[in-house]
mmCIF file with all atom_site columns, C-alpha atoms in Angstrom:
data_model
loop_
_atom_site.group_PDB
_atom_site.id
_atom_site.type_symbol
_atom_site.label_atom_id
_atom_site.label_alt_id
_atom_site.label_comp_id
_atom_site.label_asym_id
_atom_site.label_entity_id
_atom_site.label_seq_id
_atom_site.pdbx_PDB_ins_code
_atom_site.Cartn_x
_atom_site.Cartn_y
_atom_site.Cartn_z
_atom_site.occupancy
_atom_site.B_iso_or_equiv
_atom_site.pdbx_formal_charge
_atom_site.auth_seq_id
_atom_site.auth_comp_id
_atom_site.auth_asym_id
_atom_site.auth_atom_id
_atom_site.pdbx_PDB_model_num
ATOM 1  C CA . MET A 1 1  ? -82.885 160.307 25.070 1.00 50.00 ? 14  MET A CA 1
ATOM 2  C CA . THR A 1 2  ? -80.229 163.298 25.851 1.00 54.00 ? 15  THR A CA 1
ATOM 3  C CA . ILE A 1 3  ? -77.559 163.933 23.199 1.00 60.00 ? 16  ILE A CA 1
ATOM 4  C CA . HIS A 1 4  ? -74.294 165.074 24.671 1.00 62.00 ? 17  HIS A CA 1
ATOM 5  C CA . GLN A 1 5  ? -71.917 167.260 22.762 1.00 61.00 ? 18  GLN A CA 1
ATOM 6  C CA . PRO A 1 6  ? -68.158 166.920 23.402 1.00 63.00 ? 19  PRO A CA 1
ATOM 7  C CA . ILE A 1 7  ? -66.589 169.759 24.827 1.00 60.00 ? 20  ILE A CA 1
ATOM 8  C CA . CYS A 1 8  ? -62.716 170.871 25.288 1.00 59.00 ? 21  CYS A CA 1
ATOM 9  C CA . SER A 1 9  ? -61.350 169.855 28.342 1.00 55.00 ? 22  SER A CA 1
ATOM 10 C CA . ARG A 1 10 ? -58.953 172.929 28.470 1.00 55.00 ? 23  ARG A CA 1
ATOM 11 C CA . CYS A 1 11 ? -61.663 175.726 27.958 1.00 56.00 ? 24  CYS A CA 1
ATOM 12 C CA . GLY A 1 12 ? -65.021 174.039 28.348 1.00 58.00 ? 25  GLY A CA 1
ATOM 13 C CA . ASN A 1 13 ? -66.051 175.156 25.000 1.00 57.00 ? 26  ASN A CA 1
ATOM 14 C CA . PRO A 1 14 ? -68.394 172.693 22.692 1.00 58.00 ? 27  PRO A CA 1
ATOM 15 C CA . TYR A 1 15 ? -66.544 171.059 19.998 1.00 54.00 ? 28  TYR A CA 1
ATOM 16 C CA . SER A 1 16 ? -67.823 172.011 16.286 1.00 54.00 ? 29  SER A CA 1
ATOM 17 C CA . ASN A 1 17 ? -66.649 170.162 13.417 1.00 53.00 ? 30  ASN A CA 1
ATOM 18 C CA . GLY A 1 18 ? -63.829 168.475 15.440 1.00 52.00 ? 31  GLY A CA 1
ATOM 19 C CA . ARG A 1 19 ? -62.396 171.509 16.758 1.00 51.00 ? 32  ARG A CA 1
ATOM 20 C CA . ALA A 1 20 ? -62.996 173.544 19.959 1.00 47.00 ? 33  ALA A CA 1
ATOM 21 C CA . ALA A 1 21 ? -64.343 176.850 19.613 1.00 47.00 ? 34  ALA A CA 1
ATOM 22 C CA . HIS A 1 22 ? -61.112 178.528 20.813 1.00 47.00 ? 35  HIS A CA 1
ATOM 23 C CA . VAL A 1 23 ? -58.199 179.739 19.170 1.00 43.00 ? 36  VAL A CA 1
ATOM 24 C CA . ASN A 1 24 ? -55.438 180.315 21.531 1.00 44.00 ? 37  ASN A CA 1
ATOM 25 C CA . THR A 1 25 ? -55.894 179.077 25.171 1.00 43.00 ? 38  THR A CA 1
ATOM 26 C CA . ILE A 1 26 ? -52.844 179.639 26.566 1.00 57.00 ? 39  ILE A CA 1
ATOM 27 C CA . GLY A 1 27 ? -49.993 182.752 25.977 1.00 82.00 ? 40  GLY A CA 1
ATOM 28 C CA . ILE A 1 28 ? -50.489 186.144 24.985 1.00 88.00 ? 41  ILE A CA 1
ATOM 29 C CA . GLY A 1 29 ? -53.703 186.414 26.861 1.00 92.00 ? 42  GLY A CA 1
ATOM 30 C CA . GLU A 1 30 ? -52.477 184.930 29.996 1.00 91.00 ? 43  GLU A CA 1
ATOM 31 C CA . VAL A 1 31 ? -49.639 187.254 29.888 1.00 91.00 ? 44  VAL A CA 1
ATOM 32 C CA . LEU A 1 32 ? -51.979 190.215 29.460 1.00 95.00 ? 45  LEU A CA 1
ATOM 33 C CA . ARG A 1 33 ? -54.235 189.324 31.965 1.00 96.00 ? 46  ARG A CA 1
ATOM 34 C CA . THR A 1 34 ? -51.393 188.832 34.567 1.00 94.00 ? 47  THR A CA 1
ATOM 35 C CA . ARG A 1 35 ? -49.680 192.007 33.872 1.00 95.00 ? 48  ARG A CA 1
ATOM 36 C CA . ARG A 1 36 ? -52.956 194.265 33.617 1.00 96.00 ? 49  ARG A CA 1
ATOM 37 C CA . MET A 1 37 ? -53.859 192.837 37.441 1.00 97.00 ? 50  MET A CA 1
ATOM 38 C CA . LYS A 1 38 ? -50.567 193.573 38.565 1.00 96.00 ? 51  LYS A CA 1
ATOM 39 C CA . ARG A 1 39 ? -50.650 197.164 37.552 1.00 96.00 ? 52  ARG A CA 1
ATOM 40 C CA . GLY A 1 40 ? -54.353 197.470 38.818 1.00 97.00 ? 53  GLY A CA 1
ATOM 41 C CA . LEU A 1 41 ? -56.077 198.099 35.714 1.00 98.00 ? 54  LEU A CA 1
ATOM 42 C CA . SER A 1 42 ? -59.576 197.050 34.845 1.00 98.00 ? 55  SER A CA 1
ATOM 43 C CA . LEU A 1 43 ? -59.938 195.509 31.472 1.00 98.00 ? 56  LEU A CA 1
ATOM 44 C CA . ARG A 1 44 ? -62.181 198.469 30.403 1.00 98.00 ? 57  ARG A CA 1
ATOM 45 C CA . VAL A 1 45 ? -59.495 200.949 31.219 1.00 98.00 ? 58  VAL A CA 1
ATOM 46 C CA . THR A 1 46 ? -57.070 199.006 29.779 1.00 98.00 ? 59  THR A CA 1
ATOM 47 C CA . ALA A 1 47 ? -58.695 198.371 26.483 1.00 98.00 ? 60  ALA A CA 1
ATOM 48 C CA . GLU A 1 48 ? -59.644 201.989 26.145 1.00 98.00 ? 61  GLU A CA 1
ATOM 49 C CA . LEU A 1 49 ? -56.256 203.252 26.674 1.00 98.00 ? 62  LEU A CA 1
ATOM 50 C CA . ALA A 1 50 ? -54.965 200.745 23.724 1.00 98.00 ? 63  ALA A CA 1
ATOM 51 C CA . GLY A 1 51 ? -57.642 201.599 21.575 1.00 97.00 ? 64  GLY A CA 1
ATOM 52 C CA . LEU A 1 52 ? -59.492 198.348 21.666 1.00 97.00 ? 65  LEU A CA 1
ATOM 53 C CA . SER A 1 53 ? -63.068 197.048 22.765 1.00 98.00 ? 66  SER A CA 1
ATOM 54 C CA . PRO A 1 54 ? -63.383 195.755 26.320 1.00 98.00 ? 67  PRO A CA 1
ATOM 55 C CA . ALA A 1 55 ? -65.088 192.740 24.581 1.00 97.00 ? 68  ALA A CA 1
ATOM 56 C CA . PHE A 1 56 ? -62.252 192.367 22.256 1.00 97.00 ? 69  PHE A CA 1
ATOM 57 C CA . LEU A 1 57 ? -59.513 192.500 25.017 1.00 97.00 ? 70  LEU A CA 1
ATOM 58 C CA . SER A 1 58 ? -61.554 190.062 26.914 1.00 97.00 ? 71  SER A CA 1
ATOM 59 C CA . MET A 1 59 ? -61.512 187.548 24.445 1.00 95.00 ? 72  MET A CA 1
ATOM 60 C CA . VAL A 1 60 ? -57.957 187.771 23.832 1.00 94.00 ? 73  VAL A CA 1
ATOM 61 C CA . GLU A 1 61 ? -57.255 187.324 27.603 1.00 94.00 ? 74  GLU A CA 1
ATOM 62 C CA . ASN A 1 62 ? -59.609 184.348 27.727 1.00 92.00 ? 75  ASN A CA 1
ATOM 63 C CA . GLY A 1 63 ? -58.069 182.650 24.530 1.00 88.00 ? 76  GLY A CA 1
ATOM 64 C CA . ARG A 1 64 ? -60.879 182.879 22.186 1.00 90.00 ? 77  ARG A CA 1
ATOM 65 C CA . ARG A 1 65 ? -59.508 185.739 19.933 1.00 91.00 ? 78  ARG A CA 1
ATOM 66 C CA . ARG A 1 66 ? -55.897 186.647 18.492 1.00 86.00 ? 79  ARG A CA 1
ATOM 67 C CA . LEU A 1 67 ? -53.982 189.987 18.530 1.00 86.00 ? 80  LEU A CA 1
ATOM 68 C CA . ASN A 1 68 ? -53.887 189.906 14.624 1.00 82.00 ? 81  ASN A CA 1
ATOM 69 C CA . ARG A 1 69 ? -52.536 193.656 14.142 1.00 88.00 ? 82  ARG A CA 1
ATOM 70 C CA . HIS A 1 70 ? -49.260 194.778 15.310 1.00 90.00 ? 83  HIS A CA 1
ATOM 71 C CA . ARG A 1 71 ? -50.577 197.940 16.169 1.00 94.00 ? 84  ARG A CA 1
ATOM 72 C CA . ASP A 1 72 ? -52.789 196.340 19.015 1.00 94.00 ? 85  ASP A CA 1
ATOM 73 C CA . LEU A 1 73 ? -49.817 194.417 20.263 1.00 93.00 ? 86  LEU A CA 1
ATOM 74 C CA . MET A 1 74 ? -47.590 197.546 20.717 1.00 95.00 ? 87  MET A CA 1
ATOM 75 C CA . ALA A 1 75 ? -50.619 199.554 21.987 1.00 96.00 ? 88  ALA A CA 1
ATOM 76 C CA . LEU A 1 76 ? -51.032 196.866 24.745 1.00 96.00 ? 89  LEU A CA 1
ATOM 77 C CA . ALA A 1 77 ? -47.688 196.348 25.485 1.00 95.00 ? 90  ALA A CA 1
ATOM 78 C CA . ASP A 1 78 ? -47.369 200.129 25.838 1.00 97.00 ? 91  ASP A CA 1
ATOM 79 C CA . VAL A 1 79 ? -50.425 200.514 28.176 1.00 97.00 ? 92  VAL A CA 1
ATOM 80 C CA . LEU A 1 80 ? -49.055 197.608 30.512 1.00 96.00 ? 93  LEU A CA 1
ATOM 81 C CA . ASN A 1 81 ? -45.117 198.731 30.198 1.00 95.00 ? 94  ASN A CA 1
ATOM 82 C CA . ILE A 1 82 ? -43.953 195.611 28.921 1.00 92.00 ? 95  ILE A CA 1
ATOM 83 C CA . ASP A 1 83 ? -41.552 194.576 26.451 1.00 91.00 ? 96  ASP A CA 1
ATOM 84 C CA . PRO A 1 84 ? -43.436 193.487 23.260 1.00 88.00 ? 97  PRO A CA 1
ATOM 85 C CA . ARG A 1 85 ? -41.305 190.463 22.778 1.00 86.00 ? 98  ARG A CA 1
ATOM 86 C CA . GLN A 1 86 ? -42.455 189.090 26.023 1.00 82.00 ? 99  GLN A CA 1
ATOM 87 C CA . LEU A 1 87 ? -45.709 188.617 24.337 1.00 78.00 ? 100 LEU A CA 1
ATOM 88 C CA . THR A 1 88 ? -44.669 187.011 21.304 1.00 73.00 ? 101 THR A CA 1
ATOM 89 C CA . GLU A 1 89 ? -42.331 184.635 22.894 1.00 67.00 ? 102 GLU A CA 1
#
């Protein structure tokens, strides 16, 4: 007998304790990725220029982590040449 674990229909992550294993599926991450790709920057280069780890930036772009520090938000906005308000609207 196979036990099926329910998954989130938006992100595909398994539910744990009634919640999907994601924090923020759409929003800042989507804007960051779109802007980064338009500028032709790799995830690694963008992360390094902003003083972040590539793994952390990847999680932000994929909605699995939040940008909790103002400094990180400002650094990414600067690297991507974007008004920080566009990331928080």
